[in-house]
PDB file of C-alpha atoms in Angstrom:
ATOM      1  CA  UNK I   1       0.000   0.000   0.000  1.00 42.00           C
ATOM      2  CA  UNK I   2       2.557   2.491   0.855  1.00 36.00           C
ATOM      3  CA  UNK I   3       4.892   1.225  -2.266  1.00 41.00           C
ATOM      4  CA  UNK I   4       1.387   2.692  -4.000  1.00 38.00           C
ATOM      5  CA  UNK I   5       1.153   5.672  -2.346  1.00 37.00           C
ATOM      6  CA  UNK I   6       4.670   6.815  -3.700  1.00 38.00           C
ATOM      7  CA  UNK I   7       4.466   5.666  -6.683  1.00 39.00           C
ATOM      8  CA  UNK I   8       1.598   8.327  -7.061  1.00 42.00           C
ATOM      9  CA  UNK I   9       3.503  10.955  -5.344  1.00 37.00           C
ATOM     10  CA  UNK I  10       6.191  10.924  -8.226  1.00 44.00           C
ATOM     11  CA  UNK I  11       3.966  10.654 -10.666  1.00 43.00           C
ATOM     12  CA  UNK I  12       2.759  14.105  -9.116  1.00 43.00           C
ATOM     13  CA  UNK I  13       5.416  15.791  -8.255  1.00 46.00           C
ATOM     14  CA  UNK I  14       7.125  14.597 -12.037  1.00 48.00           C
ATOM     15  CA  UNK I  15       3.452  16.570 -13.775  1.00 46.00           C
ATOM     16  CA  UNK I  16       3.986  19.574 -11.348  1.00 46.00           C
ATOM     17  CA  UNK I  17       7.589  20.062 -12.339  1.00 45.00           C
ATOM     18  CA  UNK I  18       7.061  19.781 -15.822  1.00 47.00           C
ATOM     19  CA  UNK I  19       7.139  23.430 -17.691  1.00 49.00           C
ATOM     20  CA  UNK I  20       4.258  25.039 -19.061  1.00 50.00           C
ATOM     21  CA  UNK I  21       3.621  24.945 -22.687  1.00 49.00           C
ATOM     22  CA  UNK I  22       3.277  28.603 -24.143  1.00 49.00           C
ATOM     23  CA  UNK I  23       1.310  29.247 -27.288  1.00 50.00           C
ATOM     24  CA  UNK I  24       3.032  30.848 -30.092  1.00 50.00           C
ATOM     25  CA  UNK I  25       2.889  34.865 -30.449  1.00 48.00           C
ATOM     26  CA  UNK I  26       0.782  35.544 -33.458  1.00 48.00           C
ATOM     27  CA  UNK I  27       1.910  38.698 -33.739  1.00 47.00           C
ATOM     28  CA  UNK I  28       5.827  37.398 -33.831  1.00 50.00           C
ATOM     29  CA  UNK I  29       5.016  35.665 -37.112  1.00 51.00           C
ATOM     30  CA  UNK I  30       2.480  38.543 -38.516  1.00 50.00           C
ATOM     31  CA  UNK I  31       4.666  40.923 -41.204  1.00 52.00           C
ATOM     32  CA  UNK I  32       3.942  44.759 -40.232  1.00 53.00           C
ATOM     33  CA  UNK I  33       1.715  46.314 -42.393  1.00 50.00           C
ATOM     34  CA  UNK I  34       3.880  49.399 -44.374  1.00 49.00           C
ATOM     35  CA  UNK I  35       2.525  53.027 -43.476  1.00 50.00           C
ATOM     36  CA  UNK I  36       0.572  54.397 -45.926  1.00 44.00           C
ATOM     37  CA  UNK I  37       1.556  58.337 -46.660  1.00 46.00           C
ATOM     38  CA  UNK I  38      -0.801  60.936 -45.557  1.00 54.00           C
ATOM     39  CA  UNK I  39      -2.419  62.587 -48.386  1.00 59.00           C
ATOM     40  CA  UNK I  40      -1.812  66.638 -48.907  1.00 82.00           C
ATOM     41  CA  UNK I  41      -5.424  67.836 -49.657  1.00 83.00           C
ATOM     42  CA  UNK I  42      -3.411  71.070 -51.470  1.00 84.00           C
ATOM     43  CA  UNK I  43      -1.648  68.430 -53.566  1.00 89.00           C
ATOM     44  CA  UNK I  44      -4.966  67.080 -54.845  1.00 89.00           C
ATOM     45  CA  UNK I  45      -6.494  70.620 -55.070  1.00 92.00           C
ATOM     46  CA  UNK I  46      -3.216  71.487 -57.309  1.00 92.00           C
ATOM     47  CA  UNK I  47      -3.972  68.262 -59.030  1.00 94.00           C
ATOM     48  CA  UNK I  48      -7.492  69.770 -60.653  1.00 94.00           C
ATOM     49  CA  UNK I  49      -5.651  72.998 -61.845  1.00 94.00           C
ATOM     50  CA  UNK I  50      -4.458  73.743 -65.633  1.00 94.00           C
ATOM     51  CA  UNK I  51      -1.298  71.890 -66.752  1.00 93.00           C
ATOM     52  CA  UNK I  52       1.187  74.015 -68.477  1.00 92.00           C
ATOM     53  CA  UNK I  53       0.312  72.085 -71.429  1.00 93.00           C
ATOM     54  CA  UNK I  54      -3.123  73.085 -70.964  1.00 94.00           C
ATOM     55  CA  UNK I  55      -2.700  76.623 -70.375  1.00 94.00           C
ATOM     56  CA  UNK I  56      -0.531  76.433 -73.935  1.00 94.00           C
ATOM     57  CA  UNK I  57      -3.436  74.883 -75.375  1.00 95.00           C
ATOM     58  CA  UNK I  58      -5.589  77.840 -74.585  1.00 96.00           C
ATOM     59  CA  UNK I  59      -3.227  80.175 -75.517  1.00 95.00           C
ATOM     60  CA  UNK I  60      -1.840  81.412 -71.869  1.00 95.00           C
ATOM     61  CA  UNK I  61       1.512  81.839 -70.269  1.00 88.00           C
ATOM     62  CA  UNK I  62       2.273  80.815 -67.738  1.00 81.00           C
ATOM     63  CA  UNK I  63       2.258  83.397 -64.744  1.00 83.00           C
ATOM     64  CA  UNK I  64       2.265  81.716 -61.557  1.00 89.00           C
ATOM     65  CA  UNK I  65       2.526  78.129 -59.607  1.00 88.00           C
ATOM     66  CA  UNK I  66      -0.683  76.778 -58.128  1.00 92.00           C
ATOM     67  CA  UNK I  67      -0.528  78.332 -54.393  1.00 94.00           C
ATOM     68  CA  UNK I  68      -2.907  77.326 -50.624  1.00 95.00           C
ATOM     69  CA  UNK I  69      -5.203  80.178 -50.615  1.00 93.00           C
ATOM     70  CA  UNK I  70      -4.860  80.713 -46.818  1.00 91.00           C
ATOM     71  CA  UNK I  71      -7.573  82.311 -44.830  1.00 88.00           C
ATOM     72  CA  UNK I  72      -7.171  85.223 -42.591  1.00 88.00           C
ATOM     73  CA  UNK I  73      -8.925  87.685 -41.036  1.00 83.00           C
ATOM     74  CA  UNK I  74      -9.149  90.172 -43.857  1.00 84.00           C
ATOM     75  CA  UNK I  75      -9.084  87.307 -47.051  1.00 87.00           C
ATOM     76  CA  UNK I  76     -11.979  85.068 -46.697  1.00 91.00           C
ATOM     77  CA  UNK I  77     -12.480  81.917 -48.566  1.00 94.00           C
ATOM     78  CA  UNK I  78     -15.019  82.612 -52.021  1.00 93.00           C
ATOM     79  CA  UNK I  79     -15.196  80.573 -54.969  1.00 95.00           C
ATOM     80  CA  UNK I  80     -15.767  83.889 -56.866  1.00 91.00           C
ATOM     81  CA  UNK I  81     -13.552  87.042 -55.652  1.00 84.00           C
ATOM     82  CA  UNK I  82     -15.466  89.579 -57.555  1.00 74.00           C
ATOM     83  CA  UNK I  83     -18.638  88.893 -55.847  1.00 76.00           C
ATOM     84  CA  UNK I  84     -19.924  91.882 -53.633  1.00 71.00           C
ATOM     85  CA  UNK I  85     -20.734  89.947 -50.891  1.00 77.00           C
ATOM     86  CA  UNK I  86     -19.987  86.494 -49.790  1.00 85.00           C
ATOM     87  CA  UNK I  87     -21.663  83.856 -50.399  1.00 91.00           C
ATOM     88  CA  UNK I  88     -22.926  81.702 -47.997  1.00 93.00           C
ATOM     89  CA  UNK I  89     -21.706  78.800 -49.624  1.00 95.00           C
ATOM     90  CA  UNK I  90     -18.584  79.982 -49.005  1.00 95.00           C
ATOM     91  CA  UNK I  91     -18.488  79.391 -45.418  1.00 95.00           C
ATOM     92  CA  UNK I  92     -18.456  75.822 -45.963  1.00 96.00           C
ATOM     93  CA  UNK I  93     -14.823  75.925 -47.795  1.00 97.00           C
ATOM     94  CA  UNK I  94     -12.528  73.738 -46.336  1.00 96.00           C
ATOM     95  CA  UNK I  95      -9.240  74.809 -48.288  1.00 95.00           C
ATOM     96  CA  UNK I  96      -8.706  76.282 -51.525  1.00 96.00           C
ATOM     97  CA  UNK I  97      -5.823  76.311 -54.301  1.00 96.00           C
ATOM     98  CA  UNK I  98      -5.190  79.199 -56.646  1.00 96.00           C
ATOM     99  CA  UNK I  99      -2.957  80.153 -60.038  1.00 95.00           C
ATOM    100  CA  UNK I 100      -2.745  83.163 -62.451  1.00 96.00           C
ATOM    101  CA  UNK I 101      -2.686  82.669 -66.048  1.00 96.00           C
ATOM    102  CA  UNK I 102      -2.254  85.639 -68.433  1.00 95.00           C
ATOM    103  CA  UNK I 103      -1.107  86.448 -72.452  1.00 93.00           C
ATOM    104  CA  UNK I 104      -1.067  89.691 -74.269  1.00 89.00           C
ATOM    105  CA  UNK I 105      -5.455  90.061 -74.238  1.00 89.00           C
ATOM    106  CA  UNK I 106      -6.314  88.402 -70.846  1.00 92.00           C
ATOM    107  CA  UNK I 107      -6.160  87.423 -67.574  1.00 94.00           C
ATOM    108  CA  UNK I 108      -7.307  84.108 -66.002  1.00 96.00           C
ATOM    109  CA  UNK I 109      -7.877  83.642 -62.226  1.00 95.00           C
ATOM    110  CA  UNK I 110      -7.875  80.175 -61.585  1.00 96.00           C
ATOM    111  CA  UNK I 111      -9.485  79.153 -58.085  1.00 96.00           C
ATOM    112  CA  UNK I 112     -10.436  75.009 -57.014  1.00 97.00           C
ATOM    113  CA  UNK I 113     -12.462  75.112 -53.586  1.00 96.00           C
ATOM    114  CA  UNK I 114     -13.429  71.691 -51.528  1.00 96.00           C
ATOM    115  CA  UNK I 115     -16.611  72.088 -49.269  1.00 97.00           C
ATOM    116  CA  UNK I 116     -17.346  70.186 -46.271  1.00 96.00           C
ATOM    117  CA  UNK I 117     -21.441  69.318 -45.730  1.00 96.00           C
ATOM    118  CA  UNK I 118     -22.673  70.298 -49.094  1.00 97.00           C
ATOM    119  CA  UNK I 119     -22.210  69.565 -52.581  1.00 97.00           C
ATOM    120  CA  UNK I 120     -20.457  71.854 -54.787  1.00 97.00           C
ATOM    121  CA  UNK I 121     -23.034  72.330 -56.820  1.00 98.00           C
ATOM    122  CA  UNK I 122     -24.845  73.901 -54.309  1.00 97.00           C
ATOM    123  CA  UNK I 123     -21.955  77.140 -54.832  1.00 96.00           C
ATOM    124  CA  UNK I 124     -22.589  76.665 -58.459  1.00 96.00           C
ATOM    125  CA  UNK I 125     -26.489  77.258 -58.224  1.00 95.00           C
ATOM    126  CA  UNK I 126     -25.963  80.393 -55.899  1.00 93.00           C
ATOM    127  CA  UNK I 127     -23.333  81.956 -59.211  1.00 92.00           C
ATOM    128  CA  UNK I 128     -25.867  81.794 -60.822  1.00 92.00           C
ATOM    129  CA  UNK I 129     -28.602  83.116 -58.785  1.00 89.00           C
ATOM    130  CA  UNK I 130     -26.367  86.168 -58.386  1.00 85.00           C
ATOM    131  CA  UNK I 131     -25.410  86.506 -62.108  1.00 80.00           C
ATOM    132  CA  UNK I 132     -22.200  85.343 -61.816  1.00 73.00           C
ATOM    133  CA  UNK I 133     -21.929  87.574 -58.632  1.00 72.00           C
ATOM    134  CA  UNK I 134     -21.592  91.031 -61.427  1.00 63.00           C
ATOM    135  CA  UNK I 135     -23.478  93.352 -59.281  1.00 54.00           C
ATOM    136  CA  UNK I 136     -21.980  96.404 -60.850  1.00 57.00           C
ATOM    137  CA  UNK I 137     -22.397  97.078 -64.563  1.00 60.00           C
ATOM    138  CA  UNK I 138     -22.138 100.853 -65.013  1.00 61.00           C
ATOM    139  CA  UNK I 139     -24.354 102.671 -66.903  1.00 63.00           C
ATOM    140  CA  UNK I 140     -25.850 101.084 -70.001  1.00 66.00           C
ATOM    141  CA  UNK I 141     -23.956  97.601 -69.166  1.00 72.00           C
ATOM    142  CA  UNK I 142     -25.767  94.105 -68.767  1.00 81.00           C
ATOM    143  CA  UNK I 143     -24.622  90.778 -67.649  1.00 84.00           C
ATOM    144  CA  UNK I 144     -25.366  88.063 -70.109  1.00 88.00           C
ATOM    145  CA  UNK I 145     -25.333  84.379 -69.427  1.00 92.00           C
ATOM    146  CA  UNK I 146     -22.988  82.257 -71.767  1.00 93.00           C
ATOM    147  CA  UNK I 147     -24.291  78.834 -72.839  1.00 95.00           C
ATOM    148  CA  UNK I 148     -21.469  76.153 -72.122  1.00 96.00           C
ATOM    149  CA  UNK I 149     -21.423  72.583 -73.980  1.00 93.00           C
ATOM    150  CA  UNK I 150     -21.573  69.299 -71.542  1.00 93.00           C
ATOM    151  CA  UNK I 151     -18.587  69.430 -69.547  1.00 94.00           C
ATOM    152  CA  UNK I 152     -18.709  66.210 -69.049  1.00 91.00           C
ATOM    153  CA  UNK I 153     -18.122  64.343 -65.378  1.00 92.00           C
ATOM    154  CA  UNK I 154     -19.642  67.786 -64.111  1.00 96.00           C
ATOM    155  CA  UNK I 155     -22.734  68.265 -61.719  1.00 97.00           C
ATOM    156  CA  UNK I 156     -23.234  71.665 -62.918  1.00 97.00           C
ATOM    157  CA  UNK I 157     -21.738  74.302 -64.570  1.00 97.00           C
ATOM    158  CA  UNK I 158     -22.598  78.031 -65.278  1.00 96.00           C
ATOM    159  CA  UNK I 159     -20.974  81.210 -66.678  1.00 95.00           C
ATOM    160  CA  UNK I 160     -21.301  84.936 -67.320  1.00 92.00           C
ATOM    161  CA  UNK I 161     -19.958  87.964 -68.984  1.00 89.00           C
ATOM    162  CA  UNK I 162     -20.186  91.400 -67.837  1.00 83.00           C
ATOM    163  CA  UNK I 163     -20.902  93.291 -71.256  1.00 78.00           C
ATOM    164  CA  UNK I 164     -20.605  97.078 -69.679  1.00 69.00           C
ATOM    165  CA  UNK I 165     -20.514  99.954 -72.050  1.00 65.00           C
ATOM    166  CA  UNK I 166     -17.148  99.866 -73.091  1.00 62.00           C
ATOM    167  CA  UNK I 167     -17.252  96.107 -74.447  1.00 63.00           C
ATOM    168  CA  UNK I 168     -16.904  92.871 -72.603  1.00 64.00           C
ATOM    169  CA  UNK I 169     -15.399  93.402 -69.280  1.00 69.00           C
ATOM    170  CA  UNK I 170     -14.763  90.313 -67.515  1.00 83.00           C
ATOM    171  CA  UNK I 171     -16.148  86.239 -67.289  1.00 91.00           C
ATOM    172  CA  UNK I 172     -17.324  84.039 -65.015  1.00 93.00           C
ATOM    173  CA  UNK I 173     -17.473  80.364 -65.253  1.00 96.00           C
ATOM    174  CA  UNK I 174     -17.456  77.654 -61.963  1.00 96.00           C
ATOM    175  CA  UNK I 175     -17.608  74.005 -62.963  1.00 98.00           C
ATOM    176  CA  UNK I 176     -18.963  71.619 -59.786  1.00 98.00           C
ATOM    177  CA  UNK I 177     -18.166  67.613 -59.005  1.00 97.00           C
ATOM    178  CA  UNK I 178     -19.025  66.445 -56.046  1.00 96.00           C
ATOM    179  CA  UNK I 179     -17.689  68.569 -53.073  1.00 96.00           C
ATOM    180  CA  UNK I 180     -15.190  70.215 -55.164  1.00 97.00           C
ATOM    181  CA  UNK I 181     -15.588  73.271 -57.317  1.00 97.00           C
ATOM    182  CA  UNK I 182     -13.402  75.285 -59.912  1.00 97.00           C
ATOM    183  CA  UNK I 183     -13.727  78.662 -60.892  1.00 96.00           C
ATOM    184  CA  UNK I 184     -12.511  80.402 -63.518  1.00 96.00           C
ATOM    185  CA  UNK I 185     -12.036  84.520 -63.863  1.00 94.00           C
ATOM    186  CA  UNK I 186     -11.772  85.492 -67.702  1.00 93.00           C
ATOM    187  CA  UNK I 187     -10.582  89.352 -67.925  1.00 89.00           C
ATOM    188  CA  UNK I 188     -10.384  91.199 -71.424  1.00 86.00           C
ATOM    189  CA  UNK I 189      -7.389  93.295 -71.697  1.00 82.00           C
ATOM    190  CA  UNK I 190      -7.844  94.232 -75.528  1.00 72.00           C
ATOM    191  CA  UNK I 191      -9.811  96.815 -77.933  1.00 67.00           C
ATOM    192  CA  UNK I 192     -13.381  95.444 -78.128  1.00 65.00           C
ATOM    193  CA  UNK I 193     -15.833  94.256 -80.631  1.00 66.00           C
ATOM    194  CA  UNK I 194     -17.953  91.889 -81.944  1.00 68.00           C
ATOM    195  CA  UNK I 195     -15.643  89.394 -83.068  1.00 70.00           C
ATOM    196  CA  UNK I 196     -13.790  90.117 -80.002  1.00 78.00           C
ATOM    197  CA  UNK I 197     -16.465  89.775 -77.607  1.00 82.00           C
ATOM    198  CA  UNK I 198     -17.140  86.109 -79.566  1.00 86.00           C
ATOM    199  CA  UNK I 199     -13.611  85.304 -79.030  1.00 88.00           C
ATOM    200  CA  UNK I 200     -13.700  85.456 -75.682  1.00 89.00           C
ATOM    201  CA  UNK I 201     -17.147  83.575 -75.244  1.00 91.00           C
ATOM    202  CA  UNK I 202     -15.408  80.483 -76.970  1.00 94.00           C
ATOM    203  CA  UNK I 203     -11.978  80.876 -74.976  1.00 95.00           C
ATOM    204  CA  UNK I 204     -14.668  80.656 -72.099  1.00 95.00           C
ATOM    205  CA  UNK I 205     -16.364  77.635 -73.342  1.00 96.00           C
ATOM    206  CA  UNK I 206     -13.351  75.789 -73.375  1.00 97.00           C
ATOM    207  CA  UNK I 207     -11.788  76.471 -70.077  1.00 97.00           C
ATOM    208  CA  UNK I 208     -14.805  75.685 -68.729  1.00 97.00           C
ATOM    209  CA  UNK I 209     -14.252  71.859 -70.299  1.00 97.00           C
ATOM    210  CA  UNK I 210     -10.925  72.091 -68.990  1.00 96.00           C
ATOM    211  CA  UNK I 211     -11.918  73.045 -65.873  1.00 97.00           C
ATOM    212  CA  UNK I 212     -14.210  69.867 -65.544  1.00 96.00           C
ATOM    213  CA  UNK I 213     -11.501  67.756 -66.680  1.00 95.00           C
ATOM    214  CA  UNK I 214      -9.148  68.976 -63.995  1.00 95.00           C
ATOM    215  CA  UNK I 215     -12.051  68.130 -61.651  1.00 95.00           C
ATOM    216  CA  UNK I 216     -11.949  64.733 -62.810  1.00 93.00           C
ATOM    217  CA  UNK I 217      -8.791  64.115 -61.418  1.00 88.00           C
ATOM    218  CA  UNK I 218     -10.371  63.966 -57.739  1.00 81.00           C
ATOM    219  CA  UNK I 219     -13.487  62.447 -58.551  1.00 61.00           C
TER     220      UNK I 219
END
């Protein structure tokens, strides 16, 4: 009996001393995943602006690198700077990227604006409540919408001349796609007339496709 007895105390003292078996770390044998690169939301703003190739194409120079509009107290965010007033659209600008284009008869102000909490179209439709935001025409001027073809990939798309009595003054077009808008600010440097005036209308046309297609490039 006592022969039995330890024999069974070996047995459990042998089980106690006996090390514990430790699962293997499944994080030891796990590869790290790489760190994917922040994106800079100026860099894909910059992104939807004219190439140089595209300014060339429309017959500007060159005249300055796409720059961060940055916000201060007396420079508010506005998709279109010759507006009177703001509009209230343009509180809901999150950042914006801008770029000067220019050539012997005009001047192009080139502006792309991201919203937070509404579509861009949204900013479009209020353009174009305010006439392309051309408030003062001078005696004997107008303001007269300018049909644009389908610029296509856009939610909407509108655009203006101020025609004041001296000739065309300046354009207006703004191009939306989804929370991101482009503007585009058409000035007339030259002598005007007729086939001036339609010379600018189709320079307008087509950087309002090219504004579209820089849009694209976010979508």
């Amino acid at each position: 009996m006592r022969g039995w007895i330890l024999l069974a105390l070996a047995l459990v003292s042998g089980c106690s001393a006996a090390e514990p078996v430790v699962a293997p770390s499944s994080s030891a044998s796990r590869p790290s995943a790489p760190a994917v690169p922040k994106v800079n939301e100026h860099e894909r703003l910059a992104a939807t602006m004219l190439t140089d190739s595209e300014g060339t194409a429309l017959g500007f120079t060159y005249q300055s690198e796409p720059t961060p509009f940055i916000e201060s107290q007396n420079q508010k965010f506005a998709l279109v700077a010759a507006c009177p007033g703001r509009l209230p659209s343009d509180s809901r600008i999150v950042r914006a990227e801008q770029a000067t284009w220019r050539n012997d008869d005009y001047n192009l102000e080139e502006l792309t604006a991201q919203y937070s909490g509404i579509p861009a179209a949204d900013a479009v439709g209020e353009v174009a409540r305010t006439k392309g935001c051309r408030a003062n025409v001078g005696s004997g001027g107008r303001i007269d919408e300018i049909s644009l073809p389908s610029v296509p990939g856009a939610d909407a798309a509108k655009a203006f001349c101020t025609i004041s009595e001296y000739g065309t003054d300046r354009c207006v077009v703004v191009v939306a796609r989804g929370e991101f808008a482009a503007a585009g600010e058409l000035r007339y440097y030259g002598i005007d007339g007729p086939a001036n005036r339609e010379a600018t209308t189709a320079l307008l046309r087509r950087v309002a496709i090219a504004l579209g297609q820089g849009l694209g490039h976010v979508a």
